[in-house]
Each structure stands twice: as C-alpha cells, then as structure tokens.
Amino acid sequence: DIQMTQSPSSLSASVGDRVTITCRASQDITNWLVWYQQKPGKAPKLLIYAASSLQSGVPSRFSGSGSGTDFTLTISNLQPEDFAIYYCQQANSFPWTFGQGTKVEIK
Amino acid sequence: QVQLVESGGGVVQPGRSLRLSCTASGFTFSNYGMHWVRQAPGKGLEWVAVISYEASAQYYADSVKGRFTISRDNSKNTLYLQMNSLRAEDTGVYYCAKEREPYRSSSLDYWGQGILVTVSS
C-alpha cells in the first residue's frame, strides 16, 4: 500500500498569512493527488484534484503543486474560514490512502 | 442538487453485523463509482471501499477485507456496506462519497453527512 505522510501535523497562523502544507507519497503517484478540507463535525470538502486542479467553487487562494512523490498545498491570504484540518489522499491505486492530516489553527 | 444520505448506523456488539445504506439523488447514480470512508473518533480519514459504477469491481482496505462487502442497487440509487464480524476498532463515522468524474476513479466531490457506528459490548 502507498503511505502518505503530511507535514506539519499542525501549525498556527494568522489571518492574511501564507500557509504551506506538504505531502509525501511512499512511491511515485504521478499527479494522482487530492486535497480535502474538513471542519469539526462536517464531512470533508474537495479542494484540489490531480495535484493542481482547483475544484469548482473553491477560492483561488488555494493552490496545489507537485508530482511524483512530493506535493504541496498552499493557502495564500489565510481567511478565518480556512482554519480546519487538511488531508492529502493518493488516487493512484487501491487501496486509496490518506495522510494523517494537518490542523491549521489560529495564532 | 447532489445529496447523499446515510442510514443504518447505531450501537452493535463485537462480532455482530450491521448494514449501512446511502441513498443518492441529484445525479445519474449509475454513472459514478461510489466509496465508503470512515473516521474513528478524534482520528483522521480512512478509506474503506469502492464499487465501480456498474458494480463489476470492488476494492477494500486491508483492515476490512473479508469482513465488509460493498454493493449497490442502481435501480434504487442506493449504495450499501455490509459489515460483519465487527470489532471495536470499526467504531467511527462512516461517510459515503461520490466520484467526481463518471466512469473513473480520481477524487470524491460529494460526501454524505456521515453516520455513526459504535461497536461496544
């Protein structure tokens, strides 16, 4: 199975900051990488698919990059509604696997 | 609008069975692969299973293989998860989720609200 490792596990940031979360796959997944956002008590929300494609309706301050084994989610100009947990997920092969999550907290 | 509504959760004793259902609306159900994803209390997301749009293929996480069965009834727009030999570690919120693209597995764009399964004596 492909292992997904996110870093950091948590971070503190202020409104307006630029935030970067990284995700590393244990083997080459080309661009089969997805990012989700989850808020407490809610279902996950799709942000980015195919490593860098923005899901419809998601603000353009979210962006994704990377290929192969190393990927990045960037949130520019962090907004109050962006404080949440972010998960990466590989869709290269079954079983799909998620990263352990990165909690973005208010500084 | 797309809606996914899970049902069938609850409290069950270890070793017993439970069947979850997910009723879909707002899209052509028979064109999309469907997934189950779960989340233990206070933990991260764990992918559980997928079934292809025409039910010809199913894949499972190692943790549930041989105990859980995913199925679908396209005439009823309903997805199922039959869970047998339940263990305490199966406790959590179970989400059904829809593939973003028809006929292809790439990402999950709509999720249900989740249903709680508690395995406890």
Short mmCIF file of C-alpha atoms in Angstrom, two decimals:
data_model
loop_
_atom_site.label_atom_id
_atom_site.label_comp_id
_atom_site.label_asym_id
_atom_site.label_seq_id
_atom_site.Cartn_x
_atom_site.Cartn_y
_atom_site.Cartn_z
CA ASP A 1 0.00 0.00 0.00
CA ILE A 2 1.11 3.58 -0.65
CA GLN A 3 1.87 5.54 2.51
CA MET A 4 1.10 9.26 2.63
CA THR A 5 2.97 11.48 5.06
CA GLN A 6 1.92 15.06 5.73
CA SER A 7 3.89 17.79 7.45
CA PRO A 8 3.50 19.54 9.69
CA SER A 9 0.85 17.79 11.81
CA SER A 10 -0.33 21.18 13.00
CA LEU A 11 0.52 24.82 12.54
CA SER A 12 -0.55 28.17 13.92
CA ALA A 13 -1.07 31.08 11.56
CA SER A 14 -2.72 34.47 11.41
CA VAL A 15 -5.35 35.80 9.08
CA GLY A 16 -3.61 37.04 5.96
CA ASP A 17 -0.67 34.64 6.24
CA ARG A 18 0.54 32.31 3.51
CA VAL A 19 0.44 28.68 4.63
CA THR A 20 2.14 25.68 3.05
CA ILE A 21 1.38 22.02 3.81
CA THR A 22 3.43 19.23 2.30
CA CYS A 23 2.51 15.65 1.48
CA ARG A 24 4.92 12.89 0.54
CA ALA A 25 3.99 9.58 -1.05
CA SER A 26 5.98 6.41 -0.42
CA GLN A 27 6.16 5.78 -4.18
CA ASP A 28 5.61 7.64 -7.41
CA ILE A 29 1.94 8.55 -7.84
CA THR A 30 2.49 10.93 -10.80
CA ASN A 31 -0.23 13.55 -10.22
CA TRP A 32 -2.87 11.35 -8.59
CA LEU A 33 -3.03 13.52 -5.50
CA VAL A 34 -6.09 15.07 -3.89
CA TRP A 35 -6.52 17.62 -1.09
CA TYR A 36 -9.55 17.88 1.21
CA GLN A 37 -10.55 20.30 3.94
CA GLN A 38 -12.51 19.16 6.97
CA LYS A 39 -14.12 21.29 9.65
CA PRO A 40 -15.29 19.92 13.04
CA GLY A 41 -18.41 17.77 12.77
CA LYS A 42 -18.55 18.12 8.99
CA ALA A 43 -17.80 15.93 6.01
CA PRO A 44 -14.59 16.57 4.09
CA LYS A 45 -14.69 19.03 1.21
CA LEU A 46 -12.77 18.54 -2.04
CA LEU A 47 -10.29 21.36 -2.69
CA ILE A 48 -7.75 20.16 -5.25
CA TYR A 49 -7.63 17.13 -7.55
CA ALA A 50 -4.95 15.90 -9.94
CA ALA A 51 -2.38 17.63 -7.70
CA SER A 52 -3.08 21.13 -9.00
CA SER A 53 -6.63 21.41 -10.38
CA LEU A 54 -8.92 23.62 -8.33
CA GLN A 55 -12.35 22.13 -7.65
CA SER A 56 -15.25 24.27 -8.84
CA GLY A 57 -16.33 26.81 -6.25
CA VAL A 58 -13.12 26.66 -4.22
CA PRO A 59 -11.47 30.08 -3.71
CA SER A 60 -8.40 30.78 -5.81
CA ARG A 61 -6.28 31.39 -2.68
CA PHE A 62 -5.99 27.59 -2.53
CA SER A 63 -3.43 26.05 -4.87
CA GLY A 64 -1.68 22.73 -5.23
CA SER A 65 1.56 21.69 -6.84
CA GLY A 66 3.91 18.77 -7.18
CA SER A 67 4.27 15.46 -8.95
CA GLY A 68 5.83 12.09 -8.36
CA THR A 69 6.22 11.80 -4.59
CA ASP A 70 6.24 15.37 -3.26
CA PHE A 71 3.24 17.66 -3.19
CA THR A 72 2.25 20.98 -1.66
CA LEU A 73 -0.98 22.70 -0.72
CA THR A 74 -0.66 26.47 -0.39
CA ILE A 75 -3.21 28.81 1.10
CA SER A 76 -2.41 32.41 0.36
CA ASN A 77 -4.03 35.20 2.36
CA LEU A 78 -5.44 32.86 5.03
CA GLN A 79 -9.05 33.65 5.92
CA PRO A 80 -10.96 32.89 9.17
CA GLU A 81 -12.99 30.18 7.44
CA ASP A 82 -9.79 28.36 6.43
CA PHE A 83 -9.00 27.18 9.95
CA ALA A 84 -9.60 23.45 9.61
CA ILE A 85 -7.84 20.11 9.09
CA TYR A 86 -6.39 19.38 5.67
CA TYR A 87 -5.84 15.88 4.28
CA CYS A 88 -3.99 14.68 1.22
CA GLN A 89 -5.05 11.43 -0.46
CA GLN A 90 -3.48 9.35 -3.21
CA ALA A 91 -5.73 8.13 -6.00
CA ASN A 92 -3.00 6.32 -7.94
CA SER A 93 -4.04 2.83 -6.86
CA PHE A 94 -6.38 1.00 -4.50
CA PRO A 95 -6.41 0.93 -1.57
CA TRP A 96 -6.60 4.69 -1.53
CA THR A 97 -4.76 6.18 1.41
CA PHE A 98 -4.93 9.48 3.25
CA GLY A 99 -2.28 11.48 5.01
CA GLN A 100 -2.67 11.85 8.76
CA GLY A 101 -3.95 15.41 8.43
CA THR A 102 -2.64 18.90 9.15
CA LYS A 103 -4.54 21.08 11.60
CA VAL A 104 -4.39 24.79 10.79
CA GLU A 105 -5.06 26.78 13.95
CA ILE A 106 -5.41 30.46 14.72
CA LYS A 107 -2.31 32.11 16.17
CA GLN B 1 -28.51 19.26 -6.18
CA VAL B 2 -26.47 16.23 -5.23
CA GLN B 3 -27.50 14.59 -1.97
CA LEU B 4 -26.11 11.54 -0.22
CA VAL B 5 -27.91 10.35 2.89
CA GLU B 6 -26.50 7.54 5.03
CA SER B 7 -28.60 5.38 7.31
CA GLY B 8 -28.34 2.16 9.31
CA GLY B 9 -25.78 3.13 11.91
CA GLY B 10 -26.02 2.54 15.62
CA VAL B 11 -24.58 0.57 18.52
CA VAL B 12 -23.68 -3.07 17.91
CA GLN B 13 -21.84 -5.70 19.92
CA PRO B 14 -18.45 -7.01 18.82
CA GLY B 15 -18.77 -9.89 16.39
CA ARG B 16 -22.19 -8.82 15.18
CA SER B 17 -23.24 -7.36 11.83
CA LEU B 18 -24.64 -4.09 10.55
CA ARG B 19 -25.65 -2.84 7.12
CA LEU B 20 -25.24 0.78 6.13
CA SER B 21 -27.19 2.36 3.27
CA CYS B 22 -26.56 5.53 1.30
CA THR B 23 -29.39 6.93 -0.78
CA ALA B 24 -28.30 9.21 -3.62
CA SER B 25 -30.14 11.90 -5.56
CA GLY B 26 -29.41 14.80 -7.86
CA PHE B 27 -27.12 12.94 -10.27
CA THR B 28 -27.11 9.85 -12.50
CA PHE B 29 -26.10 7.34 -9.82
CA SER B 30 -25.41 4.51 -12.26
CA ASN B 31 -22.63 6.51 -13.96
CA TYR B 32 -20.43 7.01 -10.91
CA GLY B 33 -18.21 4.91 -8.74
CA MET B 34 -19.03 5.19 -5.04
CA HIS B 35 -16.92 4.93 -1.91
CA TRP B 36 -17.13 4.48 1.83
CA VAL B 37 -14.68 6.41 4.03
CA ARG B 38 -14.63 6.26 7.82
CA GLN B 39 -13.25 8.31 10.68
CA ALA B 40 -12.63 6.97 14.17
CA PRO B 41 -13.39 9.42 17.00
CA GLY B 42 -10.75 12.15 17.05
CA LYS B 43 -8.76 10.48 14.28
CA GLY B 44 -8.08 11.02 10.59
CA LEU B 45 -9.84 9.76 7.49
CA GLU B 46 -9.57 6.10 6.47
CA TRP B 47 -10.68 4.92 3.06
CA VAL B 48 -12.80 1.74 3.35
CA ALA B 49 -14.08 0.53 -0.01
CA VAL B 50 -15.08 1.42 -3.57
CA ILE B 51 -17.50 -0.05 -6.07
CA SER B 52 -17.44 0.75 -9.77
CA TYR B 53 -20.37 2.39 -11.49
CA GLU B 54 -21.75 -0.89 -12.85
CA ALA B 55 -20.69 -2.92 -9.79
CA SER B 56 -18.23 -5.02 -11.75
CA ALA B 57 -15.30 -4.15 -9.47
CA GLN B 58 -14.86 -3.66 -5.73
CA TYR B 59 -11.76 -2.89 -3.71
CA TYR B 60 -11.27 -2.81 0.06
CA ALA B 61 -8.89 -1.55 2.70
CA ASP B 62 -6.85 -4.35 4.23
CA SER B 63 -8.42 -3.60 7.62
CA VAL B 64 -11.91 -4.62 6.41
CA LYS B 65 -11.18 -7.12 3.65
CA GLY B 66 -13.09 -10.35 4.15
CA ARG B 67 -15.44 -8.76 6.70
CA PHE B 68 -17.09 -5.89 4.81
CA THR B 69 -18.91 -6.02 1.47
CA ILE B 70 -19.75 -3.00 -0.66
CA SER B 71 -22.66 -3.26 -3.08
CA ARG B 72 -25.10 -1.06 -4.96
CA ASP B 73 -28.57 -1.14 -6.46
CA ASN B 74 -28.63 1.26 -9.38
CA SER B 75 -32.40 0.85 -9.76
CA LYS B 76 -32.81 2.25 -6.23
CA ASN B 77 -29.93 4.78 -6.35
CA THR B 78 -28.58 3.18 -3.21
CA LEU B 79 -25.13 2.17 -2.00
CA TYR B 80 -24.62 -0.40 0.77
CA LEU B 81 -21.93 -1.51 3.16
CA GLN B 82 -22.47 -4.87 4.82
CA MET B 83 -20.26 -5.04 7.90
CA ASN B 84 -19.74 -8.45 9.51
CA SER B 85 -17.58 -9.60 12.44
CA LEU B 86 -17.46 -6.06 13.76
CA ARG B 87 -14.64 -5.03 16.06
CA ALA B 88 -14.18 -2.15 18.48
CA GLU B 89 -11.74 -0.57 16.03
CA ASP B 90 -14.53 -0.31 13.44
CA THR B 91 -16.16 2.37 15.60
CA GLY B 92 -16.47 5.73 13.88
CA VAL B 93 -18.37 7.92 11.49
CA TYR B 94 -18.92 6.33 8.10
CA TYR B 95 -19.27 8.54 5.03
CA CYS B 96 -20.45 7.58 1.59
CA ALA B 97 -18.92 9.64 -1.17
CA LYS B 98 -19.31 10.08 -4.91
CA GLU B 99 -16.60 10.07 -7.54
CA ARG B 100 -16.00 13.44 -9.17
CA GLU B 101 -15.94 12.02 -12.71
CA PRO B 102 -18.20 9.42 -14.31
CA TYR B 103 -16.65 6.03 -15.08
CA ARG B 104 -13.34 6.98 -13.48
CA SER B 105 -11.77 6.98 -10.01
CA SER B 106 -9.88 10.16 -9.19
CA SER B 107 -11.38 12.10 -6.28
CA LEU B 108 -14.54 12.47 -4.20
CA ASP B 109 -16.60 15.59 -4.78
CA TYR B 110 -19.73 14.97 -2.71
CA TRP B 111 -19.97 13.34 0.70
CA GLY B 112 -22.87 12.36 2.89
CA GLN B 113 -23.31 13.81 6.35
CA GLY B 114 -21.89 10.68 7.93
CA ILE B 115 -23.41 8.01 10.15
CA LEU B 116 -22.03 6.85 13.49
CA VAL B 117 -21.27 3.19 14.10
CA THR B 118 -20.33 2.20 17.63
CA VAL B 119 -19.05 -1.30 18.32
CA SER B 120 -19.25 -1.97 22.03
CA SER B 121 -20.44 -4.61 24.46
#
